[in-house]
Structures are given as structure tokens and as C-alpha cells.
Amino acid sequence: MTLSDTHETETQDAARALFLELTGRQPDGLWSAPGRVNLIGEHTDYNDGFVLPFAIPHRTVAAVGLRDDDRGRVRVASTFADEPVEVALDELDELFPTTLGTEPAVPEWAAYPLGVAWALRQAAMAGAAAATGDARGIRGIDIAIASDVPVGAGLSSSAAIEGAAASALNDLWSTGLDRTALARIGRRAENEAVGAPTGIMDQMASMLGETDAAIFLDCRSLDANLVPLGVAEAGLAILVMDTRVKHAHSTGGYGERRASCELGAKIMGVPALRDVSVDDLPRAQQLMDDVTFRRVRHIVTENQRVLDTVRVLREQGARAIGDLLVASHVSMRDDFEISVPELDTAVDAALAAGALGARMTGGGFGGAAIALVEQDAVTTVSDAVAAAFAASGFRAPALFTVTPSAGAHRDA
Ligand code: ADP
Ligand code: MG
């Protein structure tokens, strides 16, 4: 049994036990969805651009059962929360979308699974109204959640909870949506129920992940192509360096970066920064203030780096992508300004200890970085990163390797 099997079994057990405690019965099934690491392509998703994430072995499990009483209520519990939250299905449309600036009507964690229930129910009702679907399967439900995805670490515990809930409800409510549609449901929950203005990357990675492959996603068309990574065959490993500095998407810098990107696209007269190429950058520099220009330059060059990474992976393999990872980090640090000292320290220490490449991953302002390292150098690089954190007086990082893993599925 591998470590990830052990993890998964423990998480499944925890979800099942919580369901039993909540309801006094066994669930109808278990569904799970993974967190993700983004190999490259940061903040490009909401600019209609390209990303290259993969699903990690860490998963969120939802133990779910339809309720026998026909009172049309949905109840959610999580091992992370003290109290379950229960609302009527009819009430979901009053709770969401969350109006910005008002007090949320439910605890934030509950807005993820309840937001999924809301968005999926609305999609089913719209389908039923258009006579292309059937909303009769939508009944009261109990959901118990457990997870081993680090929370707030930039590894997308949010997409994992959304993906697990969406997969479960899609099956038990017989709503029949495909994986891409379920990713959109998760995104809608995150954007409109939680109020975090994130793109579609995380949900797509969590829904579509495959063993040993990254997902090359065009965030405009949502065309997704699997790109074999061959990390292990090349004798390499991907080390996650979780700084344990929590980030928050619903506040601060993330929204500001989005606004700068929208402004940049408007000035360039295009629908999204996807439509600006590296050759257009000199013109962009003439037209906009320095800060907006540097935000634009990050997105435009990052899109190109994703395309280059996919090409290099296909032509030369994982060993050859190190410089692209480093260039991506530098662009996020200096142009997009979303790094923090802990992330820079992790990246610098990993590179100094011999990593082939390293970069922060996820939205920034904390969270995790990744390093591409020789398998037999994992311990050396990890020790060097831990030592650099200690020398800087930072809290000890969490260091672990990840292998590209399967996306959302029914477990039992
Ligand atoms: P990230 O996706 O990088 O982990 P986010 O801020 O996007 O960080 O999402 C983290 C939030 O998602 C948590 O603060 C919590 O509200 C919710 N969440 C994630 N996993 C769980 C879980 N297992 N149980 C309850 N809430 C969860
Ligand atoms: Mg998230």
C-alpha cells in the first residue's frame, strides 16, 4: 500500500464516521476529489489564457446520503467544523448569490458545499424548464466531509471540496452533468456563494486529473488536453514546499490583480489579456502606467511560458522545463508582485541546493512553492529549504513530494 492509499483510506474512514455520527446511518456512497498543483500558468485562467495543473494524491472525501424524510433539507458537516449547517433546499436561492459587503448567511466553509448544491440545483431546474433535464431527483441530502488536502496552502482544498460535493450530488440527484459542467458548478459556488473571484483552473484540474499527466487547459474554450509528465521515469520528483503562510482569496491582492488585468485588456482594446502577445508588449508599455504594464507583462509572458512548457515536455521531457519554472517565479515576484519572502526563500534555497527548477504555485500571497528535483536529491533539497526557513526565523515549512494523480470520482 502506498502512502496515498493510506491517506485516502483514513480520509474515507473519517468521512464515513462523521456521516454516521451526523445521521446514525451509513452513507449511500463516498465521492472524492483531489487538490492540485499548478505546474505553470499562474493568474492566466481568468485572463482566458493557458494553465498546466495536475491533480495531487491529497483528496477531499464526501460521504453522502439522500434523506428519507421528505422535508427537502440539505445538511453539511466537516471534520474541520464544530457544527453542521442545515438549510432547506428552497432557501438556497435566498442565501446565494452572496451580496458583496454583507455578512455571509452561513459559515464560510459551508458556503462551498451549499453553494455547489445551489448552483447544481439551479442548473437542473433550468434544464428541466427547458425540458432537457429532470429536476425531480433533487431531494434532501446529508453531506459529511473529510480531507487531507492542506487548507489555504495554494493546493486548492476549495476545488477539492467543491469537486467532491458536485460529484456526489450529480450522481445522487441524477443531474447527469459532465466533468467540465461540474467544474463550472464548482467555480460558480466559489465565485458567487463564497465570494472568491477565482478562475476555472482549480476545478478543471480537480475534475479531470489523470495519473502521471498534467492538464493543458485553454481557459477560454475549456479545451483540455492531457500532457504526459514522465517525472518519475526521468528520475525526478516534484517537491511541494508549503510555507504555511495562509492566503485568502476573498480579500485583498487577488481582486486587485484581476482589476489590473481587466484594465490592461481594456486599454489594449481586447476582450482579455489572452489576446495580447509578447510582440504587443512594447506598445502596451507606451499605453499604460508602470504597475498595470507589469501586471500585463506577467500574464502575457506567462501564457507564452505555458505553451513553451507543453512543447518542451513533449519534445524533450520533464528534465528540460526547469528554466521555464524559474522564469515564471521571477515574473510573479517582480512583475505581478504576488510572492512573499517565505515563497522566495523556498524557491531560492531549493535552486541553490540543486533543484532543476522551482516556482511558487497557486494564487500567491502565501501558500506553497514547488521544486523539480532529482529523486535522490529530495532529502538534500528538503533539508536545505528547512534550514533556510530556520535561518530566516520563519515557521517550519511542510515539505512533501507529490505524484500526478486521478481526478474526482466515486470511491464507494
Ligand atoms: P486553498 O484552495 O488554497 O486551500 P481557499 O481559501 O481557496 O484555499 O480555500 C480554503 C477554504 O475552503 C477553507 O478556508 C474552508 O472554508 C474551505 N474548505 C476547504 N476544505 C474544507 C473541508 N475539508 N471542510 C470544510 N471547509 C473546507
Ligand atoms: Mg482555493
Coordinates of C-alpha atoms and ligand atoms in Angstrom, one line a residue:
M1 CA 0.0 0.0 0.0
T2 CA 1.4 3.4 -0.9
L3 CA 1.3 6.4 1.3
S4 CA -1.5 8.0 -0.8
D5 CA -3.6 4.8 -0.4
T6 CA -3.2 5.1 3.4
H7 CA -4.1 8.7 3.3
E8 CA -7.2 8.0 1.2
T9 CA -8.4 5.2 3.4
E10 CA -8.0 7.3 6.5
T11 CA -9.9 10.2 4.9
Q12 CA -12.6 7.9 3.7
D13 CA -12.9 6.4 7.2
A14 CA -13.2 9.9 8.7
A15 CA -15.9 11.0 6.2
R16 CA -17.9 7.8 6.8
A17 CA -17.6 8.1 10.6
L18 CA -18.7 11.7 10.5
F19 CA -21.7 10.8 8.4
L20 CA -22.6 8.0 10.8
E21 CA -22.3 10.5 13.7
L22 CA -24.4 13.0 11.9
T23 CA -27.2 10.7 10.7
G24 CA -27.0 7.4 12.6
R25 CA -26.8 5.5 9.3
Q26 CA -24.4 4.6 6.5
P27 CA -24.0 6.9 3.5
D28 CA -25.3 6.0 0.1
G29 CA -21.7 6.4 -1.2
L30 CA -18.4 8.1 -1.0
W31 CA -17.1 10.6 -3.6
S32 CA -13.7 12.3 -3.6
A33 CA -11.8 15.0 -5.5
P34 CA -8.2 16.0 -5.3
G35 CA -6.3 19.1 -4.6
R36 CA -3.9 20.3 -7.4
V37 CA -0.5 21.7 -8.0
N38 CA -0.2 24.2 -10.9
L39 CA 3.0 23.3 -12.8
I40 CA 2.9 26.6 -14.6
G41 CA 0.4 29.3 -15.8
E42 CA -0.5 31.5 -12.8
H43 CA -3.3 34.0 -12.8
T44 CA -3.7 33.3 -16.5
D45 CA -7.0 31.4 -16.0
Y46 CA -9.2 34.5 -15.5
N47 CA -7.4 36.1 -18.5
D48 CA -8.8 33.5 -20.8
G49 CA -5.3 32.1 -21.1
F50 CA -3.5 28.8 -20.6
V51 CA -2.7 26.7 -17.5
L52 CA -0.9 23.4 -16.8
P53 CA -2.0 22.0 -13.4
F54 CA -2.1 18.4 -12.2
A55 CA -4.1 16.7 -9.5
I56 CA -2.3 15.6 -6.4
P57 CA -2.8 12.5 -4.2
H58 CA -4.4 14.5 -1.4
R59 CA -8.2 14.3 -1.6
T60 CA -11.4 15.6 0.0
V61 CA -14.0 12.8 0.6
A62 CA -17.7 13.4 0.8
A63 CA -19.8 10.7 2.4
V64 CA -23.3 11.5 1.2
G65 CA -26.8 10.1 1.5
L66 CA -30.3 11.1 0.4
R67 CA -32.6 11.8 3.4
D68 CA -35.6 9.5 3.9
D69 CA -37.7 12.3 5.4
D70 CA -39.1 14.3 2.5
R71 CA -38.5 17.7 4.1
G72 CA -36.2 18.9 1.3
R73 CA -33.3 19.9 3.6
V74 CA -29.6 19.8 3.0
R75 CA -27.2 19.3 5.8
V76 CA -23.4 19.6 5.6
A77 CA -20.8 18.7 8.2
S78 CA -17.0 18.7 8.0
T79 CA -14.3 17.3 10.3
F80 CA -12.9 20.9 10.1
A81 CA -16.0 22.5 11.7
D82 CA -17.6 22.2 15.1
E83 CA -21.2 22.3 14.0
P84 CA -23.1 21.0 11.0
V85 CA -25.1 23.5 8.9
E86 CA -28.6 22.8 7.7
V87 CA -30.8 24.7 5.3
A88 CA -33.9 24.0 3.2
L89 CA -33.3 23.4 -0.5
D90 CA -35.8 26.2 -1.2
E91 CA -33.8 28.5 1.0
L92 CA -30.6 28.2 -1.1
D93 CA -31.9 30.7 -3.7
E94 CA -32.4 33.2 -0.9
L95 CA -28.9 32.6 0.6
F96 CA -27.0 32.9 -2.7
P97 CA -25.6 34.6 -4.6
T98 CA -23.9 36.3 -1.6
T99 CA -24.1 40.1 -1.8
L100 CA -20.6 41.6 -1.5
G101 CA -20.1 43.5 1.7
T102 CA -22.9 41.8 3.6
E103 CA -22.4 39.3 6.4
P104 CA -22.5 35.8 5.0
A105 CA -25.6 33.9 5.9
V106 CA -23.7 30.6 6.6
P107 CA -20.2 30.0 7.9
E108 CA -17.7 30.4 5.1
W109 CA -16.7 26.7 4.9
A110 CA -20.4 25.7 4.5
A111 CA -20.8 28.1 1.5
Y112 CA -18.6 25.8 -0.6
P113 CA -20.8 22.6 -0.4
L114 CA -24.0 24.5 -0.1
G115 CA -23.0 26.8 -3.0
V116 CA -22.5 23.6 -5.1
A117 CA -25.9 22.4 -4.1
W118 CA -27.4 25.8 -5.0
A119 CA -25.6 26.0 -8.4
L120 CA -26.3 22.4 -9.3
R121 CA -30.0 22.6 -8.3
Q122 CA -30.3 25.8 -10.4
A123 CA -28.7 24.1 -13.4
A124 CA -31.0 21.2 -13.1
M125 CA -34.1 23.4 -12.8
A126 CA -33.1 25.4 -15.8
G127 CA -32.5 22.2 -17.7
A128 CA -35.9 20.9 -16.6
A129 CA -37.6 24.1 -17.5
A130 CA -36.0 23.8 -21.0
A131 CA -37.2 20.2 -21.0
T132 CA -33.6 18.9 -21.5
G133 CA -33.3 17.6 -18.0
D134 CA -35.1 16.5 -14.9
A135 CA -35.1 18.1 -11.5
R136 CA -37.3 15.5 -9.9
G137 CA -34.3 13.7 -8.4
I138 CA -33.4 16.7 -6.3
R139 CA -34.2 15.7 -2.7
G140 CA -33.0 16.4 0.8
I141 CA -29.4 15.2 1.4
D142 CA -26.8 14.8 4.1
I143 CA -23.1 15.5 3.3
A144 CA -20.2 14.7 5.6
I145 CA -16.7 15.9 4.5
A146 CA -13.2 14.9 5.5
S147 CA -10.0 15.9 3.7
D148 CA -6.2 15.6 3.8
V149 CA -5.7 18.5 1.4
P150 CA -3.8 21.2 3.3
V151 CA -6.2 24.1 3.6
G152 CA -5.2 27.6 2.4
A153 CA -1.9 26.3 1.1
G154 CA -2.5 27.1 -2.5
L155 CA -3.1 23.4 -3.2
S156 CA -6.8 24.0 -3.8
S157 CA -8.7 22.4 -0.9
S158 CA -11.5 24.7 -2.2
A159 CA -11.8 22.9 -5.6
A160 CA -11.4 19.6 -3.8
I161 CA -14.4 20.2 -1.5
E162 CA -16.4 21.6 -4.5
G163 CA -15.5 18.6 -6.7
A164 CA -16.3 16.0 -4.1
A165 CA -19.7 17.7 -3.3
A166 CA -20.5 18.2 -7.0
S167 CA -19.7 14.6 -8.0
A168 CA -21.8 13.2 -5.2
L169 CA -24.8 15.4 -5.8
N170 CA -24.6 14.9 -9.6
D171 CA -24.9 11.2 -9.0
L172 CA -27.5 11.1 -6.2
W173 CA -29.7 13.8 -7.8
S174 CA -29.3 12.2 -11.3
T175 CA -28.4 15.6 -12.8
G176 CA -26.2 14.0 -15.4
L177 CA -23.7 16.8 -15.9
D178 CA -20.3 16.0 -17.4
R179 CA -17.0 16.8 -15.7
T180 CA -16.5 20.2 -17.3
A181 CA -20.0 21.2 -16.4
L182 CA -19.3 20.1 -12.8
A183 CA -16.2 22.2 -12.8
R184 CA -18.3 25.2 -13.8
I185 CA -20.7 24.5 -10.9
G186 CA -17.8 24.5 -8.5
R187 CA -16.5 27.7 -9.9
R188 CA -19.9 29.3 -9.6
A189 CA -20.2 28.2 -6.0
E190 CA -16.7 29.7 -5.2
N191 CA -17.4 33.0 -7.0
E192 CA -21.0 33.6 -6.1
A193 CA -21.7 31.7 -2.9
V194 CA -18.3 32.1 -1.2
G195 CA -17.5 35.4 -3.0
A196 CA -13.9 34.5 -4.0
P197 CA -13.3 35.7 -7.6
T198 CA -11.2 32.8 -8.8
G199 CA -10.9 31.3 -12.3
I200 CA -11.8 27.8 -13.6
M201 CA -8.3 26.2 -13.3
D202 CA -8.6 24.6 -9.9
Q203 CA -12.0 23.0 -10.6
M204 CA -10.9 21.6 -14.0
A205 CA -7.7 20.2 -12.6
S206 CA -9.6 18.5 -9.7
M207 CA -12.3 17.1 -12.1
L208 CA -10.1 16.0 -15.0
G209 CA -6.8 14.9 -13.4
E210 CA -5.1 11.7 -14.5
T211 CA -2.2 9.6 -13.2
D212 CA 1.2 11.0 -14.4
A213 CA -0.3 13.7 -16.6
A214 CA -0.9 17.4 -16.4
I215 CA -3.9 19.1 -17.9
F216 CA -3.2 21.6 -20.6
L217 CA -6.2 23.8 -20.4
D218 CA -7.3 26.6 -22.6
C219 CA -9.4 28.7 -20.2
R220 CA -11.3 30.4 -23.0
S221 CA -12.6 27.3 -24.8
L222 CA -12.2 25.0 -21.8
D223 CA -10.5 22.6 -24.2
A224 CA -8.4 20.3 -22.1
N225 CA -5.6 18.0 -23.3
L226 CA -3.6 15.6 -21.1
V227 CA 0.2 16.1 -21.3
P228 CA 2.2 13.1 -20.0
L229 CA 4.7 14.4 -17.5
G230 CA 7.1 11.4 -17.1
V231 CA 8.5 12.9 -14.0
A232 CA 9.3 9.6 -12.3
E233 CA 10.7 8.0 -15.5
A234 CA 13.1 10.8 -15.8
G235 CA 14.3 10.0 -12.3
L236 CA 12.7 13.2 -10.9
A237 CA 10.3 14.2 -8.2
I238 CA 8.1 17.2 -7.6
L239 CA 8.6 18.6 -4.1
V240 CA 5.9 20.8 -2.5
M241 CA 7.2 23.4 -0.1
D242 CA 4.2 24.6 1.9
T243 CA 5.2 27.8 3.6
R244 CA 2.2 27.5 5.9
V245 CA 1.5 31.2 5.4
K246 CA -2.2 31.2 4.8
H247 CA -3.5 33.1 1.8
A248 CA -7.1 34.4 1.4
H249 CA -8.7 34.7 -2.0
S250 CA -11.8 36.6 -1.0
T251 CA -9.8 39.6 0.3
G252 CA -7.0 41.8 -0.9
G253 CA -4.5 41.4 -3.6
Y254 CA -6.2 38.7 -5.7
G255 CA -9.1 41.0 -6.6
E256 CA -6.7 43.9 -7.2
R257 CA -4.7 41.8 -9.7
R258 CA -7.8 40.9 -11.5
A259 CA -8.8 44.5 -11.8
S260 CA -5.4 45.5 -13.2
C261 CA -5.7 42.7 -15.8
E262 CA -9.1 43.9 -16.8
L263 CA -7.8 47.5 -17.1
G264 CA -4.9 46.3 -19.2
A265 CA -7.2 44.4 -21.6
K266 CA -9.4 47.4 -21.9
I267 CA -6.5 49.7 -22.7
M268 CA -5.3 47.2 -25.3
G269 CA -8.8 47.1 -26.8
V270 CA -9.2 43.3 -26.4
P271 CA -11.7 41.1 -24.6
A272 CA -8.9 39.5 -22.4
L273 CA -5.1 39.5 -22.0
R274 CA -5.1 36.2 -23.8
D275 CA -5.4 38.3 -26.9
V276 CA -2.2 40.2 -26.2
S277 CA 1.1 38.6 -27.5
V278 CA 4.7 39.1 -26.4
D279 CA 5.2 41.2 -29.6
D280 CA 2.5 43.6 -28.4
L281 CA 4.3 44.4 -25.1
P282 CA 6.3 47.4 -26.4
R283 CA 3.0 49.0 -27.4
A284 CA 1.4 48.1 -24.1
Q285 CA 4.2 49.8 -22.3
Q286 CA 3.5 53.1 -24.1
L287 CA -0.2 53.0 -23.3
M288 CA -0.3 52.2 -19.6
D289 CA 1.1 53.1 -16.2
D290 CA 4.0 51.1 -15.0
V291 CA 2.1 49.0 -12.5
T292 CA -0.6 48.0 -14.9
F293 CA 2.1 47.3 -17.6
R294 CA 4.0 44.9 -15.3
R295 CA 0.8 43.1 -14.4
V296 CA 0.0 42.7 -18.1
R297 CA 3.6 41.6 -18.9
H298 CA 3.4 38.8 -16.3
I299 CA 0.2 37.4 -17.9
V300 CA 1.3 37.7 -21.5
T301 CA 4.7 36.1 -20.8
E302 CA 3.2 33.5 -18.5
N303 CA 0.8 32.4 -21.3
Q304 CA 3.8 32.0 -23.6
R305 CA 5.7 30.0 -20.9
V306 CA 2.8 27.6 -20.6
L307 CA 2.8 27.0 -24.4
D308 CA 6.6 26.6 -24.3
T309 CA 6.4 24.2 -21.3
V310 CA 3.9 22.0 -23.2
R311 CA 6.2 21.9 -26.2
V312 CA 9.3 21.2 -24.2
L313 CA 7.6 18.4 -22.3
R314 CA 6.6 16.8 -25.5
E315 CA 9.9 17.3 -27.3
Q316 CA 12.5 16.9 -24.5
G317 CA 10.7 15.7 -21.4
A318 CA 10.4 17.0 -17.8
R319 CA 14.1 17.4 -17.3
A320 CA 14.1 20.4 -19.7
I321 CA 11.4 22.6 -18.1
G322 CA 13.4 23.9 -15.1
D323 CA 14.3 27.3 -16.6
L324 CA 10.7 28.0 -17.6
L325 CA 9.6 27.3 -13.9
V326 CA 12.2 29.8 -12.7
A327 CA 11.3 32.4 -15.2
S328 CA 7.7 32.1 -14.1
H329 CA 8.6 32.6 -10.4
V330 CA 10.7 35.7 -11.3
S331 CA 7.8 37.2 -13.2
M332 CA 5.4 36.6 -10.3
R333 CA 7.8 38.0 -7.8
D334 CA 8.9 41.1 -9.8
D335 CA 6.1 41.9 -12.2
F336 CA 2.9 40.5 -10.7
E337 CA 4.1 41.0 -7.1
I338 CA 2.3 38.1 -5.5
S339 CA 5.2 36.4 -3.8
V340 CA 6.1 36.7 -0.2
P341 CA 9.5 36.3 1.5
E342 CA 8.8 32.7 2.5
L343 CA 8.0 31.7 -1.1
D344 CA 11.1 33.4 -2.4
T345 CA 13.2 31.7 0.3
A346 CA 11.8 28.3 -0.6
V347 CA 12.5 28.8 -4.3
D348 CA 16.0 30.3 -3.8
A349 CA 17.0 27.6 -1.3
A350 CA 15.7 24.8 -3.5
L351 CA 17.6 26.1 -6.5
A352 CA 20.8 26.6 -4.5
A353 CA 20.6 23.0 -3.3
G354 CA 20.4 21.7 -6.9
A355 CA 16.7 21.8 -7.9
L356 CA 16.3 21.9 -11.7
G357 CA 13.6 24.5 -11.4
A358 CA 11.2 26.0 -8.7
R359 CA 8.4 28.4 -8.5
M360 CA 5.5 29.5 -6.2
T361 CA 2.3 27.8 -7.2
G362 CA -1.3 28.9 -6.7
G363 CA -2.7 32.4 -6.2
G364 CA 0.2 33.8 -4.2
F365 CA 0.4 35.9 -1.0
G366 CA 1.4 32.7 0.9
G367 CA 0.7 29.1 0.2
A368 CA 3.1 26.7 -1.5
A369 CA 6.0 26.6 -3.9
I370 CA 7.2 23.6 -6.0
A371 CA 10.6 22.4 -7.0
L372 CA 11.6 19.9 -9.7
V373 CA 14.3 17.8 -8.2
E374 CA 16.4 14.6 -8.8
Q375 CA 14.7 11.8 -6.9
D376 CA 17.9 11.1 -4.9
A377 CA 18.2 14.8 -4.0
V378 CA 14.8 15.1 -2.4
T379 CA 16.2 14.9 1.1
T380 CA 19.1 17.3 0.4
V381 CA 16.8 19.9 -1.1
S382 CA 14.2 19.5 1.7
D383 CA 16.9 19.9 4.4
A384 CA 18.3 23.0 2.6
V385 CA 14.8 24.6 2.5
A386 CA 14.1 23.8 6.1
A387 CA 17.5 25.2 7.1
A388 CA 16.9 28.4 5.1
F389 CA 13.5 28.9 6.8
A390 CA 15.0 28.4 10.3
A391 CA 17.8 30.8 9.4
S392 CA 15.3 33.5 8.4
G393 CA 13.2 32.9 11.6
F394 CA 10.2 31.6 9.5
R395 CA 7.8 28.9 10.8
A396 CA 9.0 25.5 9.6
P397 CA 7.6 24.6 6.2
A398 CA 5.7 21.4 5.3
L399 CA 7.8 19.5 2.7
F400 CA 6.4 16.5 0.7
T401 CA 6.6 15.1 -2.8
V402 CA 3.5 14.7 -5.0
T403 CA 2.8 12.5 -8.0
P404 CA 0.2 13.5 -10.6
S405 CA -3.0 11.6 -9.7
A406 CA -6.6 10.8 -10.6
G407 CA -9.3 13.5 -10.7
A408 CA -12.7 13.3 -9.0
H409 CA -14.5 10.0 -8.8
R410 CA -16.9 7.9 -6.8
D411 CA -14.9 5.9 -4.3
A412 CA -17.5 3.5 -2.9
Ligands
ADP1 P1 -7.0 26.7 -0.9 O1 -8.0 26.3 -2.0 O2 -5.7 27.1 -1.5 O3 -6.8 25.6 0.1 P2 -9.0 28.6 -0.4 O4 -9.0 29.8 0.5 O5 -9.4 28.7 -1.8 O6 -7.6 27.9 -0.1 O7 -10.0 27.5 0.3 C1 -9.9 27.2 1.6 C2 -11.3 27.2 2.3 O8 -12.1 26.1 1.7 C3 -11.2 26.9 3.8 O9 -11.0 28.1 4.5 C4 -12.6 26.4 4.0 O10 -13.6 27.5 4.1 C5 -12.9 25.6 2.7 N1 -12.6 24.2 2.9 C6 -11.6 23.5 2.3 N2 -11.6 22.2 2.6 C7 -12.5 22.1 3.6 C8 -13.0 21.0 4.4 N3 -12.5 19.8 4.3 N4 -14.0 21.2 5.2 C9 -14.6 22.5 5.3 N5 -14.2 23.5 4.6 C10 -13.2 23.3 3.7
MG2 MG -8.7 27.7 -3.4

